[in-house]
């Protein structure tokens, strides 16, 4: 009997891509505490409910980020290369090598462009990239990563080494000239410097470096996973940026696309130094509601079906909600609510149906009461907007035309929003 049962358990349900087929679902109210009491003011949110929500998100989705403050005291940051005449003289490029737990541990490479001629420290956008810093700009001086990169960015010899062929291939997703022209700095780090994105990648990253058992660690339910490691890396990148006098660390937006958008949300939730948190098409396990069954589901992403998903991104318990999303004691709006009262921007693309654009909007909408309790205007809209229309006050939202990507249109929306909430001038 065991075999047929296993087979049944491993059969992936058909993906729902039709709004009329979405099964009914109920969302837990983030403003009702674990004891069933209504949260009525900012103080109660801050002192008791927010820590409960943080714990729910840790235990059920991403795992607990270890307290590494003692290790961080050994952090070292060195300028590897700088050029005050980058981007045709418009910016200063700096490449830092950072050892966030000291030189006995691994390092990451931070690429930074700061607009020239600013009167004082400038606000910045910080985000992880998928393939190496050299993929984010055409600039020939940007160094290649020395860590593992996935096949699409790597040498043809199967060695997972980055090569020149990746240079500039993601430039349209970063739009550095536009950012600099509008007075913002751009900082980016390759996500694989913190943890290469494959099931055993953690052995080469900071999760192993920070664990007493190193690469022999047997991860337990509740322990952190890949998204947690990337989020931790974003905080360590902010530590490094905070030491750069030309950047104002009080005006740093954390941004990420897709899986790295999930990481950006989790970083922004945990690290309240981030002044603005941006999710570009983060989808399932990001801004999109998990109880709403549309596109990618918790079971698919968490690896409940053979050959599918990314269990190494999440703590073990998350996969137990496969086909049992109704049992989740929270949903992604709890994660989004942890950003409050700071500004949040959630963006979708209409053809990115796998990420459930409407579910991303509904995630933001369900987090909105927390922003309003904390005195923020929040989303200020409860109707899914037309394609290309921007809505929102302290929670921004748009769904643009086109596919799963980061485009100039997305950046223009983020920059306009940033002009209001963390202005350059
Ligand atoms: C997909 C995954 C999505 C998203 C995406 C990406 O395969 O199912 O949740 O993370 O990868 O990061 O591009």
XYZ file of N, CA and C in Angstrom, residues 235-370:
408
model
N 21.349 42.731 4.784
C 21.654 43.530 5.978
C 23.152 43.774 6.120
N 23.950 42.766 5.779
C 25.409 42.949 5.856
C 25.873 43.936 4.772
N 25.175 43.947 3.652
C 25.509 44.915 2.600
C 25.179 46.324 3.073
N 24.058 46.447 3.799
C 23.701 47.761 4.354
C 24.734 48.210 5.396
N 25.231 47.267 6.197
C 26.307 47.615 7.146
C 27.476 48.239 6.394
N 27.840 47.615 5.273
C 28.993 48.109 4.500
C 28.688 49.477 3.884
N 27.458 49.623 3.362
C 27.068 50.912 2.766
C 27.073 52.032 3.799
N 26.675 51.664 5.022
C 26.581 52.670 6.093
C 27.944 53.277 6.413
N 29.003 52.595 5.984
C 30.351 53.135 6.240
C 30.851 53.985 5.079
N 30.049 54.110 4.036
C 30.461 54.917 2.875
C 29.892 56.327 3.063
N 30.758 57.341 3.272
C 30.261 58.681 3.575
C 29.342 59.285 2.507
N 29.524 58.894 1.243
C 28.728 59.504 0.168
C 27.290 58.978 0.139
N 27.010 57.925 0.923
C 25.660 57.336 0.936
C 24.999 57.643 2.271
N 23.717 58.002 2.202
C 22.948 58.236 3.428
C 22.250 56.933 3.832
N 22.785 56.268 4.840
C 22.264 54.948 5.240
C 20.841 55.022 5.777
N 20.369 56.225 6.069
C 18.981 56.357 6.540
C 17.995 56.398 5.383
N 18.514 56.492 4.171
C 17.648 56.495 2.977
C 18.100 55.392 2.017
N 18.014 54.164 2.481
C 18.365 53.038 1.604
C 17.128 52.182 1.382
N 16.784 52.005 0.114
C 15.682 51.117 -0.263
C 16.260 49.740 -0.550
N 15.587 48.697 -0.082
C 15.996 47.340 -0.440
C 15.042 46.851 -1.519
N 15.624 46.320 -2.594
C 14.817 45.923 -3.744
C 15.232 44.535 -4.203
N 14.286 43.777 -4.738
C 14.626 42.471 -5.296
C 13.554 41.996 -6.247
N 13.992 41.186 -7.196
C 13.084 40.642 -8.214
C 12.912 39.145 -7.979
N 11.653 38.704 -8.042
C 11.365 37.271 -8.038
C 11.872 36.611 -6.754
N 12.717 35.567 -6.843
C 13.207 34.938 -5.607
C 13.968 35.953 -4.766
N 14.638 36.873 -5.432
C 15.386 37.887 -4.684
C 14.458 38.979 -4.155
N 13.224 39.029 -4.688
C 12.182 39.895 -4.117
C 11.646 39.296 -2.816
N 11.589 37.976 -2.761
C 11.207 37.315 -1.508
C 12.256 37.670 -0.444
N 13.535 37.610 -0.869
C 14.631 37.927 0.061
C 14.591 39.397 0.477
N 14.234 40.268 -0.468
C 14.185 41.689 -0.140
C 13.082 41.965 0.887
N 11.941 41.307 0.729
C 10.859 41.488 1.704
C 11.272 40.970 3.081
N 11.918 39.823 3.100
C 12.300 39.249 4.400
C 13.399 40.101 5.055
N 14.298 40.654 4.243
C 15.322 41.563 4.777
C 14.668 42.827 5.334
N 13.740 43.386 4.557
C 13.075 44.625 4.980
C 12.213 44.413 6.221
N 11.639 43.226 6.339
C 10.822 42.919 7.516
C 11.680 42.865 8.773
N 12.846 42.245 8.654
C 13.676 42.035 9.847
C 14.537 43.232 10.201
N 14.976 43.958 9.188
C 15.967 45.010 9.408
C 15.304 46.366 9.184
N 14.968 47.003 10.291
C 14.195 48.245 10.206
C 15.036 49.441 9.798
N 16.298 49.223 9.519
C 17.091 50.325 8.961
C 16.709 50.589 7.510
N 16.143 49.612 6.813
C 15.744 49.856 5.424
C 14.582 50.843 5.396
N 14.770 51.927 4.653
C 13.800 53.019 4.654
C 12.627 52.749 3.723
N 12.807 51.852 2.779
C 11.777 51.532 1.780
C 12.042 50.099 1.342
N 10.958 49.335 1.186
C 11.097 47.922 0.841
C 10.336 47.671 -0.459
N 11.030 47.092 -1.450
C 10.418 46.918 -2.770
C 10.445 45.453 -3.193
N 9.272 44.972 -3.555
C 9.120 43.618 -4.079
C 8.735 43.701 -5.537
N 9.644 43.300 -6.424
C 9.324 43.256 -7.852
C 8.963 41.809 -8.197
N 7.672 41.573 -8.399
C 7.204 40.250 -8.850
C 7.763 39.107 -8.007
N 7.603 39.238 -6.689
C 8.170 38.217 -5.789
C 7.315 36.965 -5.709
N 6.037 37.070 -6.069
C 5.188 35.884 -6.215
C 5.018 35.037 -4.970
N 4.865 33.733 -5.208
C 4.634 32.759 -4.137
C 5.815 32.764 -3.157
N 5.507 32.810 -1.879
C 6.578 32.892 -0.891
C 7.155 34.295 -0.793
N 6.534 35.255 -1.511
C 6.931 36.666 -1.465
C 5.715 37.485 -1.100
N 5.272 38.345 -2.030
C 4.121 39.197 -1.720
C 2.780 38.517 -2.003
N 2.763 37.464 -2.828
C 1.478 36.854 -3.215
C 0.925 35.969 -2.099
N -0.361 36.068 -1.895
C -1.003 35.260 -0.856
C -0.861 33.776 -1.179
N -0.566 32.966 -0.170
C -0.415 31.525 -0.366
C -1.727 30.763 -0.278
N -2.671 31.314 0.465
C -3.960 30.628 0.609
C -4.815 30.790 -0.643
N -4.475 31.787 -1.454
C -5.165 31.976 -2.727
C -4.463 31.085 -3.744
N -5.155 30.095 -4.230
C -4.512 29.115 -5.109
C -4.602 29.604 -6.553
N -3.500 30.137 -7.043
C -3.417 30.668 -8.417
C -1.934 30.665 -8.786
N -1.588 30.119 -9.940
C -0.175 30.080 -10.327
C 0.608 29.151 -9.412
N 1.830 29.573 -9.087
C 2.676 28.747 -8.222
C 2.058 28.611 -6.829
N 2.149 27.404 -6.258
C 1.565 27.182 -4.922
C 2.665 26.852 -3.909
N 2.268 26.849 -2.653
C 3.205 26.521 -1.577
C 3.797 25.125 -1.808
N 2.935 24.162 -2.192
C 3.428 22.802 -2.412
C 4.477 22.736 -3.517
N 4.230 23.459 -4.594
C 5.156 23.439 -5.734
C 6.487 24.085 -5.348
N 6.415 25.266 -4.778
C 7.661 25.993 -4.500
C 8.467 25.313 -3.396
N 7.759 24.731 -2.414
C 8.467 24.165 -1.258
C 8.949 22.738 -1.507
N 8.683 22.218 -2.709
C 9.300 20.946 -3.080
C 8.502 19.709 -2.710
N 7.162 19.831 -2.663
C 6.353 18.661 -2.327
C 6.242 17.681 -3.489
N 6.632 18.096 -4.701
C 6.513 17.223 -5.875
C 7.889 16.999 -6.471
N 8.184 15.740 -6.815
C 9.529 15.400 -7.288
C 9.971 16.270 -8.469
N 11.191 16.728 -8.380
C 11.771 17.482 -9.491
C 11.269 18.906 -9.607
N 10.461 19.354 -8.675
C 9.932 20.717 -8.753
C 10.321 21.476 -7.493
N 10.397 22.780 -7.623
C 10.457 23.627 -6.451
C 11.843 23.878 -5.887
N 11.825 24.611 -4.780
C 13.054 25.124 -4.188
C 13.002 24.973 -2.669
N 12.990 23.720 -2.174
C 12.883 23.537 -0.718
C 14.040 24.196 0.039
N 15.174 24.374 -0.637
C 16.326 24.962 0.072
C 16.147 26.448 0.372
N 15.052 27.058 -0.126
C 14.812 28.473 0.189
C 14.093 28.655 1.528
N 13.424 27.616 1.989
C 12.474 27.760 3.112
C 12.816 26.822 4.260
N 12.288 27.160 5.435
C 12.411 26.237 6.556
C 11.449 25.057 6.321
N 11.749 23.918 6.961
C 11.062 22.669 6.600
C 9.536 22.751 6.713
N 9.058 23.434 7.731
C 7.611 23.397 7.968
C 6.777 23.924 6.797
N 7.337 24.828 6.052
C 6.587 25.451 4.950
C 6.009 24.398 4.005
N 6.789 23.362 3.711
C 6.323 22.352 2.739
C 5.161 21.539 3.302
N 5.000 21.552 4.613
C 3.877 20.787 5.187
C 2.530 21.429 4.863
N 2.558 22.651 4.349
C 1.291 23.308 3.979
C 0.923 23.044 2.520
N 1.655 22.158 1.864
C 1.319 21.793 0.480
C -0.092 21.223 0.458
N -0.940 21.824 -0.361
C -2.363 21.392 -0.443
C -3.089 21.572 0.887
N -2.443 22.186 1.836
C -3.088 22.428 3.145
C -2.877 23.892 3.526
N -2.941 24.739 2.524
C -2.678 26.165 2.771
C -3.649 26.741 3.796
N -4.846 26.163 3.857
C -5.840 26.682 4.816
C -5.364 26.507 6.263
N -4.382 25.602 6.474
C -3.888 25.394 7.847
C -2.803 26.390 8.245
N -2.317 27.159 7.299
C -1.269 28.132 7.644
C -1.840 29.156 8.631
N -1.139 29.371 9.751
C -1.655 30.324 10.730
C -1.411 31.783 10.322
N -0.865 31.964 9.140
C -0.541 33.318 8.651
C -0.603 33.270 7.134
N -0.384 34.421 6.514
C -0.151 34.420 5.064
C 0.865 35.512 4.756
N 1.133 35.734 3.485
C 2.231 36.644 3.137
C 1.934 38.084 3.558
N 0.681 38.417 3.820
C 0.401 39.784 4.286
C 0.972 40.011 5.682
N 1.199 38.936 6.434
C 1.882 39.106 7.722
C 3.310 39.591 7.488
N 3.945 38.995 6.496
C 5.308 39.433 6.138
C 5.298 40.911 5.723
N 4.364 41.273 4.845
C 4.303 42.657 4.350
C 4.024 43.631 5.498
N 3.208 43.186 6.454
C 2.854 44.051 7.584
C 4.066 44.362 8.461
N 5.057 43.481 8.442
C 6.262 43.733 9.251
C 7.053 44.929 8.729
N 6.786 45.341 7.509
C 7.470 46.516 6.952
C 6.896 47.804 7.573
N 5.638 47.773 7.937
C 4.961 48.972 8.473
C 5.675 49.467 9.732
N 5.705 50.763 9.955
C 5.077 51.839 9.184
C 5.926 52.351 8.023
N 7.046 51.688 7.743
C 7.916 52.177 6.651
C 7.234 51.931 5.297
N 7.589 52.724 4.304
C 6.967 52.541 2.987
C 7.334 51.212 2.320
N 6.363 50.712 1.574
C 6.476 49.416 0.895
C 5.994 49.601 -0.532
N 6.638 48.945 -1.487
C 6.135 48.964 -2.867
C 6.088 47.527 -3.374
N 4.920 47.135 -3.866
C 4.737 45.797 -4.434
C 4.384 45.985 -5.905
N 5.107 45.312 -6.789
C 4.814 45.471 -8.216
C 4.671 44.109 -8.886
N 3.819 44.098 -9.901
C 3.509 42.872 -10.636
C 3.600 43.145 -12.137
N 3.583 42.076 -12.920
C 3.480 42.192 -14.387
C 2.331 41.303 -14.827
N 1.550 41.817 -15.749
C 0.282 41.154 -16.068
C 0.472 39.765 -16.678
N 1.571 39.580 -17.413
C 1.797 38.243 -18.007
C 2.530 37.291 -17.062
N 2.883 37.775 -15.908
C 3.624 36.963 -14.932
C 2.631 36.184 -14.067
N 1.847 35.337 -14.724
C 0.730 34.703 -14.022
C 1.189 33.667 -13.012
N 2.370 33.108 -13.216
C 2.946 32.147 -12.267
C 3.089 32.800 -10.878
N 3.400 34.103 -10.875
C 3.584 34.841 -9.610
C 2.272 35.369 -9.044
N 1.169 35.181 -9.753
C -0.150 35.628 -9.302
C -0.195 37.137 -9.015
N -0.200 37.950 -10.094
C -0.213 39.409 -9.905
C -1.324 39.887 -8.967
N -2.526 39.340 -9.161
C -3.628 39.813 -8.299
C -3.400 39.385 -6.845
N -2.829 38.212 -6.666
C -2.512 37.743 -5.306
C -1.470 38.632 -4.637
N -0.591 39.253 -5.435
C 0.392 40.192 -4.883
C -0.324 41.475 -4.437
N -1.249 41.935 -5.263
C -2.043 43.117 -4.879
C -2.841 42.818 -3.608
N -3.470 41.639 -3.568
C -4.308 41.300 -2.414
C -3.460 41.112 -1.144
N -2.228 40.700 -1.309
C -1.310 40.627 -0.168
C -1.095 42.017 0.424
N -0.821 42.980 -0.479
C -0.614 44.366 -0.026
C -1.885 44.908 0.622
N -3.015 44.603 0.014
C -4.296 45.094 0.546
C -4.561 44.522 1.947
N -4.232 43.261 2.147
C -4.488 42.632 3.445
C -3.517 43.118 4.525
N -2.367 43.666 4.103
C -1.415 44.233 5.069
C -1.783 45.669 5.433
N -2.606 46.281 4.585
C -2.925 47.704 4.703
C -3.450 48.130 6.094
N -4.342 47.339 6.737
C -4.841 47.771 8.049
C -3.727 47.997 9.076
N -2.635 47.254 8.957
C -1.530 47.451 9.906
C -0.869 48.805 9.661
